[in-house]
Coordinates of C-alpha atoms in Angstrom, one line a residue:
Chain A
M1 CA 0.0 0.0 0.0
T2 CA 2.7 2.5 0.9
K3 CA 4.9 4.0 -1.8
I4 CA 8.3 4.5 -0.6
Q5 CA 10.5 7.3 -2.1
K6 CA 12.1 5.5 -4.9
A7 CA 13.8 5.7 -8.3
T8 CA 11.4 7.0 -10.9
G9 CA 13.6 7.1 -14.0
S10 CA 16.3 4.8 -15.3
N11 CA 17.6 4.5 -18.8
G12 CA 19.8 1.5 -18.0
D13 CA 22.6 4.0 -17.3
Y14 CA 21.3 6.2 -14.7
V15 CA 18.7 6.1 -12.0
D16 CA 16.7 9.2 -10.7
V17 CA 15.8 9.4 -7.2
P18 CA 13.3 12.0 -6.0
M19 CA 13.6 13.6 -2.5
R20 CA 12.7 16.8 -0.7
V21 CA 14.8 19.0 1.5
R22 CA 14.0 18.2 5.1
Y23 CA 13.7 21.0 7.8
A24 CA 16.5 19.1 9.5
E25 CA 18.7 19.5 6.6
T26 CA 18.5 23.3 6.3
D27 CA 20.9 25.6 8.1
Q28 CA 20.6 29.1 9.2
M29 CA 21.5 30.3 5.6
G30 CA 18.0 28.9 4.8
V31 CA 19.2 26.3 2.5
A32 CA 20.4 22.6 2.7
Y33 CA 23.6 22.2 4.6
Y34 CA 26.5 21.0 2.4
A35 CA 27.2 17.7 4.3
N36 CA 23.6 16.4 3.5
Y37 CA 24.4 16.2 -0.2
L38 CA 26.6 13.2 0.8
V39 CA 23.6 11.7 2.5
W40 CA 21.4 12.1 -0.5
F41 CA 24.1 10.4 -2.6
E42 CA 24.0 7.5 -0.2
V43 CA 20.3 7.3 -0.5
A44 CA 20.6 7.4 -4.3
R45 CA 23.2 4.7 -4.7
A46 CA 21.2 2.4 -2.5
E47 CA 18.3 3.0 -4.9
L48 CA 20.4 2.4 -7.9
C49 CA 21.3 -1.1 -6.4
R50 CA 17.6 -1.7 -6.0
V51 CA 16.8 -0.8 -9.6
R52 CA 19.6 -3.1 -10.6
G53 CA 18.0 -6.0 -8.8
F54 CA 19.4 -6.3 -5.3
S55 CA 19.4 -4.6 -1.9
Y56 CA 22.6 -3.1 -0.7
A57 CA 21.5 -3.9 2.9
E58 CA 21.2 -7.6 1.9
M59 CA 24.5 -7.6 0.1
E60 CA 26.2 -6.4 3.3
R61 CA 24.4 -9.0 5.4
K62 CA 24.8 -12.0 3.1
T63 CA 28.3 -11.6 1.7
E64 CA 29.9 -9.5 4.6
S65 CA 31.0 -7.1 2.0
F66 CA 31.0 -3.4 2.5
L67 CA 31.4 -0.5 0.1
V68 CA 33.6 1.7 2.3
V69 CA 33.8 5.3 1.1
A70 CA 37.4 6.1 0.1
E71 CA 36.7 9.5 -1.5
S72 CA 34.0 12.0 -1.8
F73 CA 33.6 15.1 -3.9
C74 CA 30.7 17.6 -4.4
R75 CA 30.6 20.9 -6.4
Y76 CA 27.6 23.0 -5.2
H77 CA 26.2 25.2 -8.0
R78 CA 22.9 26.6 -6.6
P79 CA 21.5 26.1 -3.0
L80 CA 18.3 24.2 -2.3
P81 CA 15.7 25.7 0.0
Y82 CA 13.6 23.9 2.5
D83 CA 11.0 21.6 1.1
A84 CA 12.4 21.9 -2.4
P85 CA 11.7 18.8 -4.5
F86 CA 14.8 17.6 -6.3
V87 CA 16.1 14.4 -8.0
V88 CA 19.5 12.8 -7.4
R89 CA 20.6 11.2 -10.8
T90 CA 23.3 8.6 -10.2
W91 CA 25.2 6.2 -12.3
I92 CA 28.4 4.0 -12.1
R93 CA 31.3 5.6 -13.6
E94 CA 33.7 2.8 -13.0
L95 CA 33.4 -0.8 -11.7
R96 CA 36.7 -2.6 -11.0
K97 CA 37.7 -5.6 -9.2
R98 CA 37.8 -3.9 -5.7
T99 CA 36.6 -0.5 -6.3
I100 CA 33.4 1.3 -7.6
T101 CA 32.9 4.9 -8.4
F102 CA 29.5 6.4 -8.5
E103 CA 28.6 9.8 -10.0
Y104 CA 25.7 12.0 -8.9
Q105 CA 23.8 15.1 -10.2
V106 CA 21.3 17.0 -8.0
L107 CA 18.6 18.2 -10.4
A108 CA 15.6 20.5 -9.9
D109 CA 12.4 19.0 -11.2
G110 CA 12.3 19.1 -15.0
S111 CA 15.7 20.7 -15.5
D112 CA 19.0 19.2 -16.7
A113 CA 21.2 21.9 -15.3
P114 CA 22.6 20.4 -12.1
L115 CA 22.3 22.3 -8.8
A116 CA 25.2 20.2 -7.6
E117 CA 27.3 17.3 -8.8
G118 CA 29.8 14.9 -7.3
Y119 CA 31.1 11.4 -7.0
T120 CA 32.1 8.9 -4.4
V121 CA 34.8 6.2 -4.7
H122 CA 34.3 3.0 -2.7
V123 CA 36.5 0.0 -1.8
V124 CA 35.0 -3.3 -1.2
T125 CA 36.0 -4.6 2.2
D126 CA 35.0 -7.4 4.6
A127 CA 33.5 -6.6 8.1
R128 CA 36.9 -5.9 9.4
G129 CA 37.8 -3.3 6.8
R130 CA 40.1 -5.5 4.7
P131 CA 39.9 -5.1 1.0
K132 CA 38.3 -7.9 -0.9
S133 CA 36.8 -8.5 -4.3
F134 CA 33.3 -7.5 -5.4
P135 CA 30.9 -10.4 -4.7
V136 CA 30.4 -12.0 -8.1
D137 CA 26.6 -12.1 -8.1
Y138 CA 26.2 -8.5 -7.0
R139 CA 28.9 -7.4 -9.5
Q140 CA 26.8 -8.9 -12.2
F141 CA 23.7 -7.1 -11.1
L142 CA 25.6 -3.8 -11.2
E143 CA 27.0 -4.5 -14.7
G144 CA 23.4 -5.1 -15.6
Chain B
M1 CA 7.6 12.9 -13.8
T2 CA 9.2 12.4 -10.4
K3 CA 7.3 11.0 -7.5
I4 CA 8.3 12.5 -4.3
Q5 CA 8.0 10.5 -1.1
K6 CA 4.6 11.6 0.1
A7 CA 1.6 10.7 2.1
T8 CA -0.1 7.6 0.8
G9 CA -3.0 7.2 3.2
S10 CA -5.2 9.6 4.9
N11 CA -8.6 9.1 6.4
G12 CA -9.3 12.8 7.2
D13 CA -7.8 12.2 10.5
Y14 CA -4.4 10.9 10.0
V15 CA -1.8 10.8 7.2
D16 CA 0.6 8.0 6.5
V17 CA 4.1 9.1 5.2
P18 CA 6.3 6.2 3.9
M19 CA 10.1 6.5 4.4
R20 CA 13.1 4.1 4.6
V21 CA 15.9 4.1 7.2
R22 CA 19.0 5.8 5.6
Y23 CA 22.4 4.5 6.2
A24 CA 23.3 7.9 7.7
E25 CA 20.5 7.4 10.2
T26 CA 21.9 4.1 11.6
D27 CA 24.4 3.9 14.4
Q28 CA 26.9 1.2 15.5
M29 CA 24.0 -0.7 17.1
G30 CA 23.0 -1.4 13.5
V31 CA 19.6 0.4 13.8
A32 CA 18.2 3.8 13.5
Y33 CA 19.6 6.4 16.0
Y34 CA 17.0 7.6 18.4
A35 CA 17.2 11.3 17.5
N36 CA 16.2 10.6 14.0
Y37 CA 12.7 9.7 14.8
L38 CA 12.2 13.5 15.6
V39 CA 13.5 14.2 12.1
W40 CA 10.9 11.7 10.7
F41 CA 8.1 13.3 12.7
E42 CA 9.1 16.7 11.1
V43 CA 8.9 15.2 7.7
A44 CA 5.6 13.6 8.5
R45 CA 3.9 16.8 9.9
A46 CA 5.1 18.8 6.8
E47 CA 3.4 16.1 4.7
L48 CA 0.2 16.3 6.8
C49 CA 0.1 20.1 6.0
R50 CA 0.5 19.3 2.4
V51 CA -2.5 16.8 2.4
R52 CA -4.6 19.4 4.1
G53 CA -3.9 21.8 1.4
F54 CA -0.9 24.1 2.2
S55 CA 2.8 23.9 2.3
Y56 CA 4.4 24.6 5.7
A57 CA 7.3 26.2 3.9
E58 CA 4.9 28.7 2.3
M59 CA 3.2 29.5 5.6
E60 CA 6.5 30.3 7.2
R61 CA 7.3 32.5 4.2
K62 CA 4.0 34.2 3.7
T63 CA 2.8 34.8 7.3
E64 CA 6.1 34.9 9.1
S65 CA 4.7 32.3 11.4
F66 CA 6.7 29.5 12.8
L67 CA 5.7 26.4 14.6
V68 CA 8.4 26.4 17.2
V69 CA 8.8 23.0 19.0
A70 CA 8.1 23.4 22.8
E71 CA 8.0 19.7 23.7
S72 CA 9.0 16.4 22.1
F73 CA 8.4 12.9 23.3
C74 CA 9.1 9.5 21.8
R75 CA 8.7 5.9 23.0
Y76 CA 10.7 3.5 21.3
H77 CA 9.3 -0.1 21.1
R78 CA 11.2 -1.9 18.6
P79 CA 14.3 -0.8 16.6
L80 CA 14.4 -0.2 12.8
P81 CA 17.3 -1.7 10.9
Y82 CA 18.9 0.0 7.8
D83 CA 16.8 0.2 4.7
A84 CA 13.7 -0.9 6.5
P85 CA 10.6 0.6 5.0
F86 CA 8.2 2.2 7.5
V87 CA 5.3 4.6 7.7
V88 CA 4.9 7.6 10.0
R89 CA 1.3 8.0 10.7
T90 CA 0.5 11.5 12.1
W91 CA -2.5 13.4 13.2
I92 CA -3.4 16.6 15.2
R93 CA -4.3 15.9 18.7
E94 CA -5.1 19.4 19.7
L95 CA -5.3 22.7 17.8
R96 CA -5.5 25.8 20.1
K97 CA -5.2 29.5 19.4
R98 CA -1.4 29.6 19.8
T99 CA -0.4 25.9 20.1
I100 CA -0.7 22.7 18.2
T101 CA 0.0 19.2 19.2
F102 CA 0.9 16.5 16.6
E103 CA 0.9 12.7 17.4
Y104 CA 3.0 10.1 15.6
Q105 CA 3.2 6.4 15.2
V106 CA 6.1 4.7 13.4
L107 CA 4.6 1.6 11.8
A108 CA 6.1 -1.3 9.9
D109 CA 4.5 -2.0 6.5
G110 CA 1.2 -3.6 6.9
S111 CA 1.1 -3.7 10.7
D112 CA -0.7 -1.6 13.2
A113 CA 1.5 -2.3 16.2
P114 CA 3.7 0.9 16.5
L115 CA 7.5 0.4 16.5
A116 CA 7.6 3.9 18.2
E117 CA 5.2 6.6 19.1
G118 CA 5.4 10.1 20.2
Y119 CA 4.2 13.7 20.1
T120 CA 5.5 17.2 19.6
V121 CA 3.9 20.4 21.0
H122 CA 4.5 23.6 18.9
V123 CA 4.0 27.3 19.8
V124 CA 3.1 29.6 17.0
T125 CA 5.7 32.5 16.9
D126 CA 6.7 35.3 14.6
A127 CA 10.3 35.5 13.2
R128 CA 11.6 36.8 16.5
G129 CA 10.2 34.0 18.5
R130 CA 7.3 36.0 20.0
P131 CA 4.1 33.9 20.4
K132 CA 1.3 34.9 18.1
S133 CA -2.0 33.4 16.9
F134 CA -2.2 30.8 14.3
P135 CA -2.7 32.5 10.8
V136 CA -6.4 32.2 10.2
D137 CA -6.2 30.6 6.7
Y138 CA -3.8 28.0 7.7
R139 CA -5.7 27.1 10.8
Q140 CA -8.8 26.5 8.7
F141 CA -6.8 24.2 6.4
L142 CA -5.6 22.1 9.4
E143 CA -9.1 22.0 10.8
G144 CA -10.0 20.5 7.4
Chain C
M1 CA 48.3 17.6 24.3
T2 CA 44.8 17.9 23.0
K3 CA 42.0 18.8 25.2
I4 CA 38.8 17.1 24.2
Q5 CA 35.5 18.7 25.1
K6 CA 34.8 17.2 28.4
A7 CA 32.9 17.5 31.6
T8 CA 34.1 20.6 33.5
G9 CA 31.9 20.4 36.6
S10 CA 30.7 17.6 38.8
N11 CA 29.5 17.6 42.3
G12 CA 29.1 13.8 42.6
D13 CA 25.6 14.2 41.4
Y14 CA 25.7 15.9 38.1
V15 CA 28.2 16.4 35.4
D16 CA 28.5 19.5 33.2
V17 CA 29.5 19.0 29.7
P18 CA 30.3 22.1 27.6
M19 CA 29.6 22.3 23.9
R20 CA 28.8 24.9 21.1
V21 CA 26.1 24.9 18.6
R22 CA 27.4 23.7 15.2
Y23 CA 26.4 25.3 11.9
A24 CA 25.2 21.8 10.9
E25 CA 22.9 21.8 13.9
T26 CA 21.0 25.0 13.0
D27 CA 18.0 25.1 10.8
Q28 CA 16.4 27.9 8.7
M29 CA 15.0 29.4 11.8
G30 CA 18.5 30.2 12.7
V31 CA 18.6 28.2 15.8
A32 CA 19.5 24.7 16.8
Y33 CA 17.1 22.0 15.3
Y34 CA 15.2 20.3 18.0
A35 CA 16.4 16.7 17.3
N36 CA 20.0 17.7 18.1
Y37 CA 19.2 18.2 21.7
L38 CA 18.9 14.3 21.8
V39 CA 22.3 14.1 20.3
W40 CA 23.8 16.4 22.9
F41 CA 22.1 14.4 25.6
E42 CA 24.0 11.4 24.3
V43 CA 27.3 13.2 24.3
A44 CA 26.6 14.3 27.9
R45 CA 25.7 10.8 29.3
A46 CA 28.9 9.3 27.6
E47 CA 30.8 12.1 29.5
L48 CA 29.0 11.3 32.7
C49 CA 30.2 7.7 32.3
R50 CA 33.7 8.8 31.8
V51 CA 33.5 11.0 35.0
R52 CA 32.3 8.1 36.9
G53 CA 35.3 6.1 35.9
F54 CA 34.5 4.1 32.7
S55 CA 34.0 4.5 29.0
Y56 CA 30.5 3.6 27.6
A57 CA 32.3 2.5 24.4
E58 CA 34.3 0.0 26.4
M59 CA 31.3 -1.2 28.3
E60 CA 29.5 -2.0 25.0
R61 CA 32.5 -3.8 23.7
K62 CA 33.6 -5.7 26.8
T63 CA 30.2 -6.7 28.2
E64 CA 28.1 -6.7 25.0
S65 CA 25.7 -4.6 26.9
F66 CA 23.8 -1.8 25.3
L67 CA 21.9 1.0 26.8
V68 CA 18.9 1.0 24.3
V69 CA 16.8 4.1 24.5
A70 CA 13.3 3.3 25.5
E71 CA 11.9 6.8 25.9
S72 CA 13.1 10.4 25.2
F73 CA 11.5 13.7 26.2
C74 CA 12.6 17.3 25.9
R75 CA 11.1 20.6 26.7
Y76 CA 12.4 23.5 24.8
H77 CA 12.3 26.9 26.7
R78 CA 14.6 29.2 24.8
P79 CA 16.3 28.6 21.4
L80 CA 20.1 28.4 20.9
P81 CA 21.7 30.3 18.1
Y82 CA 24.7 29.2 16.0
D83 CA 28.0 29.1 17.9
A84 CA 26.3 29.7 21.3
P85 CA 28.4 28.1 24.1
F86 CA 26.2 26.0 26.4
V87 CA 26.4 23.3 29.0
V88 CA 24.5 20.0 29.3
R89 CA 24.1 19.2 32.9
T90 CA 23.3 15.5 33.3
W91 CA 22.7 13.1 36.3
I92 CA 21.1 9.8 37.0
R93 CA 17.6 10.0 38.1
E94 CA 17.0 6.2 38.6
L95 CA 19.2 3.2 38.3
R96 CA 17.4 -0.1 38.4
K97 CA 18.2 -3.7 37.6
R98 CA 17.6 -3.4 33.9
T99 CA 16.8 0.2 33.3
I100 CA 18.5 3.6 33.8
T101 CA 17.1 7.1 33.5
F102 CA 19.2 10.1 32.8
E103 CA 18.0 13.7 33.3
Y104 CA 19.4 16.7 31.4
Q105 CA 19.4 20.4 31.5
V106 CA 20.8 22.6 28.7
L107 CA 22.2 25.8 30.4
A108 CA 23.7 28.9 29.0
D109 CA 27.1 29.7 30.5
G110 CA 26.9 31.1 34.0
S111 CA 23.0 30.7 34.3
D112 CA 20.9 28.2 36.1
A113 CA 17.8 28.8 34.2
P114 CA 17.6 25.8 31.7
L115 CA 17.1 26.7 28.1
A116 CA 15.9 23.1 27.7
E117 CA 15.4 20.1 29.9
G118 CA 14.6 16.4 29.3
Y119 CA 15.2 12.9 30.2
T120 CA 15.9 9.6 28.5
V121 CA 15.0 6.1 29.7
H122 CA 17.3 3.2 28.7
V123 CA 16.9 -0.6 28.8
V124 CA 20.0 -2.8 29.2
T125 CA 20.1 -5.4 26.4
D126 CA 22.5 -7.7 24.8
A127 CA 23.7 -7.4 21.2
R128 CA 20.5 -8.9 19.9
G129 CA 18.3 -6.5 21.8
R130 CA 17.3 -8.9 24.6
P131 CA 16.9 -7.3 28.1
K132 CA 19.6 -8.3 30.5
S133 CA 20.9 -6.9 33.9
F134 CA 23.2 -4.1 34.2
P135 CA 26.9 -5.4 34.2
V136 CA 27.8 -5.5 37.9
D137 CA 31.2 -3.6 37.6
Y138 CA 29.7 -0.7 35.6
R139 CA 26.7 -0.5 37.8
Q140 CA 29.0 0.2 40.7
F141 CA 30.8 2.9 38.8
L142 CA 27.5 4.6 38.1
E143 CA 26.4 4.3 41.7
G144 CA 29.8 5.8 42.5
Chain D
M1 CA 34.2 28.1 34.1
T2 CA 33.2 25.9 31.3
K3 CA 35.8 24.8 28.8
I4 CA 34.4 24.6 25.3
Q5 CA 36.0 22.3 22.8
K6 CA 38.5 24.5 21.2
A7 CA 41.7 24.8 19.2
T8 CA 44.7 23.5 21.3
G9 CA 47.5 24.0 18.9
S10 CA 48.3 26.7 16.3
N11 CA 51.5 27.5 14.8
G12 CA 50.3 30.5 12.9
D13 CA 49.6 28.4 10.0
Y14 CA 47.3 25.7 11.2
V15 CA 44.9 25.3 14.0
D16 CA 44.2 21.9 15.8
V17 CA 40.7 21.3 17.0
P18 CA 40.1 18.2 19.1
M19 CA 36.8 16.3 19.0
R20 CA 35.4 12.9 19.7
V21 CA 33.2 10.7 17.5
R22 CA 29.7 10.9 18.8
Y23 CA 27.4 7.9 18.8
A24 CA 25.0 9.7 16.5
E25 CA 27.9 10.0 14.0
T26 CA 28.5 6.4 13.8
D27 CA 26.7 4.1 11.3
Q28 CA 26.0 0.3 11.2
M29 CA 29.6 -0.3 10.1
G30 CA 30.6 0.8 13.5
V31 CA 32.5 3.8 12.5
A32 CA 31.9 7.5 11.7
Y33 CA 29.7 8.0 8.7
Y34 CA 31.4 9.7 5.8
A35 CA 29.3 12.9 5.7
N36 CA 30.2 13.8 9.3
Y37 CA 33.7 14.6 8.2
L38 CA 32.3 17.6 6.5
V39 CA 30.6 18.7 9.7
W40 CA 33.9 18.4 11.6
F41 CA 35.6 20.5 8.8
E42 CA 33.0 23.1 9.5
V43 CA 33.6 23.1 13.3
A44 CA 37.3 23.3 12.6
R45 CA 37.2 26.3 10.3
A46 CA 35.0 28.2 12.7
E47 CA 37.6 27.5 15.4
L48 CA 40.3 28.7 13.0
C49 CA 38.5 32.0 12.7
R50 CA 38.3 32.3 16.5
V51 CA 41.9 31.7 16.9
R52 CA 42.6 34.4 14.2
G53 CA 40.6 36.8 16.3
F54 CA 37.1 36.8 15.1
S55 CA 33.9 34.8 15.3
Y56 CA 32.5 33.5 12.0
A57 CA 29.0 34.0 13.6
E58 CA 29.6 37.6 14.2
M59 CA 31.0 38.1 10.6
E60 CA 27.9 36.7 9.2
R61 CA 25.7 38.9 11.4
K62 CA 27.6 42.2 11.2
T63 CA 28.7 42.2 7.7
E64 CA 25.9 40.1 6.0
S65 CA 28.8 38.1 4.5
F66 CA 28.5 34.4 4.1
L67 CA 31.1 31.8 3.2
V68 CA 29.0 29.6 0.9
V69 CA 30.6 26.1 0.1
A70 CA 31.2 25.7 -3.5
E71 CA 33.3 22.5 -3.3
S72 CA 34.0 19.9 -0.9
F73 CA 36.5 17.0 -1.1
C74 CA 37.4 14.3 1.4
R75 CA 39.7 11.3 1.2
Y76 CA 39.2 8.7 3.9
H77 CA 42.2 6.6 4.8
R78 CA 41.2 4.9 8.0
P79 CA 37.9 4.7 9.8
L80 CA 37.1 6.3 13.2
P81 CA 35.3 4.3 15.8
Y82 CA 32.8 5.6 18.4
D83 CA 34.2 7.7 21.1
A84 CA 37.6 7.9 19.4
P85 CA 39.4 11.3 20.2
F86 CA 40.9 13.0 17.2
V87 CA 42.1 16.4 15.9
V88 CA 41.0 18.3 12.9
R89 CA 44.1 20.3 11.7
T90 CA 43.0 23.1 9.4
W91 CA 44.7 25.9 7.5
I92 CA 43.9 28.3 4.8
R93 CA 45.4 27.2 1.4
E94 CA 44.2 30.2 -0.5
L95 CA 42.5 33.5 0.3
R96 CA 41.4 35.5 -2.8
K97 CA 39.2 38.5 -3.3
R98 CA 35.9 36.5 -3.4
T99 CA 37.0 32.9 -2.4
I100 CA 38.7 31.1 0.3
T101 CA 40.0 27.5 0.4
F102 CA 40.5 25.6 3.6
E103 CA 42.5 22.4 4.0
Y104 CA 41.9 19.8 6.6
Q105 CA 43.5 16.7 8.1
V106 CA 41.8 14.4 10.6
L107 CA 44.6 13.1 12.9
A108 CA 44.6 10.5 15.6
D109 CA 46.0 11.8 18.9
G110 CA 49.8 12.1 18.7
S111 CA 50.1 11.0 15.1
D112 CA 50.8 12.9 12.0
A113 CA 49.5 10.2 9.6
P114 CA 46.1 11.6 8.6
L115 CA 43.1 9.3 9.0
A116 CA 41.4 11.6 6.4
E117 CA 42.1 14.7 4.6
G118 CA 40.2 17.2 2.5
Y119 CA 39.4 20.7 1.5
T120 CA 36.5 23.1 1.1
V121 CA 36.2 26.0 -1.4
H122 CA 34.0 28.9 -0.3
V123 CA 32.6 31.8 -2.1
V124 CA 31.8 35.1 -0.3
T125 CA 28.2 36.1 -0.8
D126 CA 25.6 38.4 0.6
A127 CA 22.5 37.2 2.3
R128 CA 20.9 36.7 -1.1
G129 CA 23.7 34.5 -2.4
R130 CA 25.3 37.1 -4.6
P131 CA 29.1 37.1 -4.8
K132 CA 30.8 39.9 -3.0
S133 CA 34.3 40.7 -1.7
F134 CA 35.6 39.5 1.5
P135 CA 34.9 42.1 4.3
V136 CA 38.2 43.9 4.7
D137 CA 38.5 43.7 8.5
Y138 CA 37.9 40.0 8.6
R139 CA 40.2 39.4 5.6
Q140 CA 43.0 41.0 7.7
F141 CA 42.2 38.6 10.6
L142 CA 42.5 35.7 8.3
E143 CA 45.8 37.0 6.9
G144 CA 46.9 37.5 10.4

């Protein structure tokens, strides 16, 4: 019955995940605080996994593999006010044996000019943080 | 084209707002950190306003009225793991001249046994924090 | 060499933990967002444990005991602007076999009129969330 | 009487700001969630301003100038567990007419091998987000 916030667009390459700026996410400048973009990126890449056929939560649990963030980058073009609807468009830039890089664009509804854009690089590790190879099954999901 | 996370149920009394636990919202116990429930409550009452016909963001802007939180309470029954879908059911317990009280239940999909429940009491103030009366138009929206 | 933010006052009963409002913690009203008070409460009770002679982190690790939050309450009297220094005064209201209740006051520097006050009730559980008794050693620390 | 978390080292070039990982800042991997590093960076640059003789809060208020984040980057080398004490070392890489770049290192106590490092680029704007020049007085403080 309930409809969870989820990806609404996907062309095989990218996935669009709609969200809204929460009050908690604003700061006294009246716009979304800069660290929250990284949170939105995380929500978007989990959704990308779901669109590709698996749950990131389940991958962590079943294979004891974790996508530990090694690098994050964000360029902020225009601020987002409270309650503004927006989309995080995300895709995989590079998938290697032990690393994966996601790219993101924060888009206003119906526009292709990004309000922000960035990427995150992840290393696949076990529960103790030791690098390992991407679990085969899940790798195939991501390769689509 | 995009479908924002929004209320999916409403019987005139309450509104159901679906969400998912974000990775950012978990803590090292592996479940949602307790302060985040108050964030979810905020998202839910903004959605309740929308269902009743107005945007809380717009009310703040147009009438310079703010619903400042005076009290918050939450009872936590069962924890929520990462990525778990859930619903925040919210309704108005009391609407007075200068205060409003919202109640909330955090529900697992398809269950009526709350995982958590709580309330928030708000005082209507101007931009400087001085108490004022609820803007008439918006009050009528809330009274439905 | 480094001086971590830590308790600066303690009369055997309560512990005072100084902090400052972070930019990230403000919202577009220009003051600290209400859910962050619960985060400050958490920082303060960890510091109370330290003053009483143990680290909560270590207790979790060594005894596999967790103080799961069962209830939270906060009353907000006056808002806190960005960068404002404040103290969270905390003490144990009740320590029982399987539960513990902390009380908190958020105080401006040099004032005894709380800007906010609240409490949290915790249940002692094992790693799977099953209730258990308070680890004896740590209980004695808290009874101090 | 209270001692706020503040810079403990400064050689004219950099400022060291000690902190601890909050429970709220951990995620289910048991370490600090990646977006929180940007929050720590913010706390550190506010402290750098204080060491240089002014309060960023006051600068915003008195000159209606804002250091809007235009870019953020962080490389994560080793994770930080709950309650771990650490230092954010911060310095100004570049101060231009309308932009400023801060650099950061997250250091474990008594070690010079960064656990993480990054930078943020800021544009000086007025309250409406329009670029402007750095307020002269404050610029001089920073050039200190």
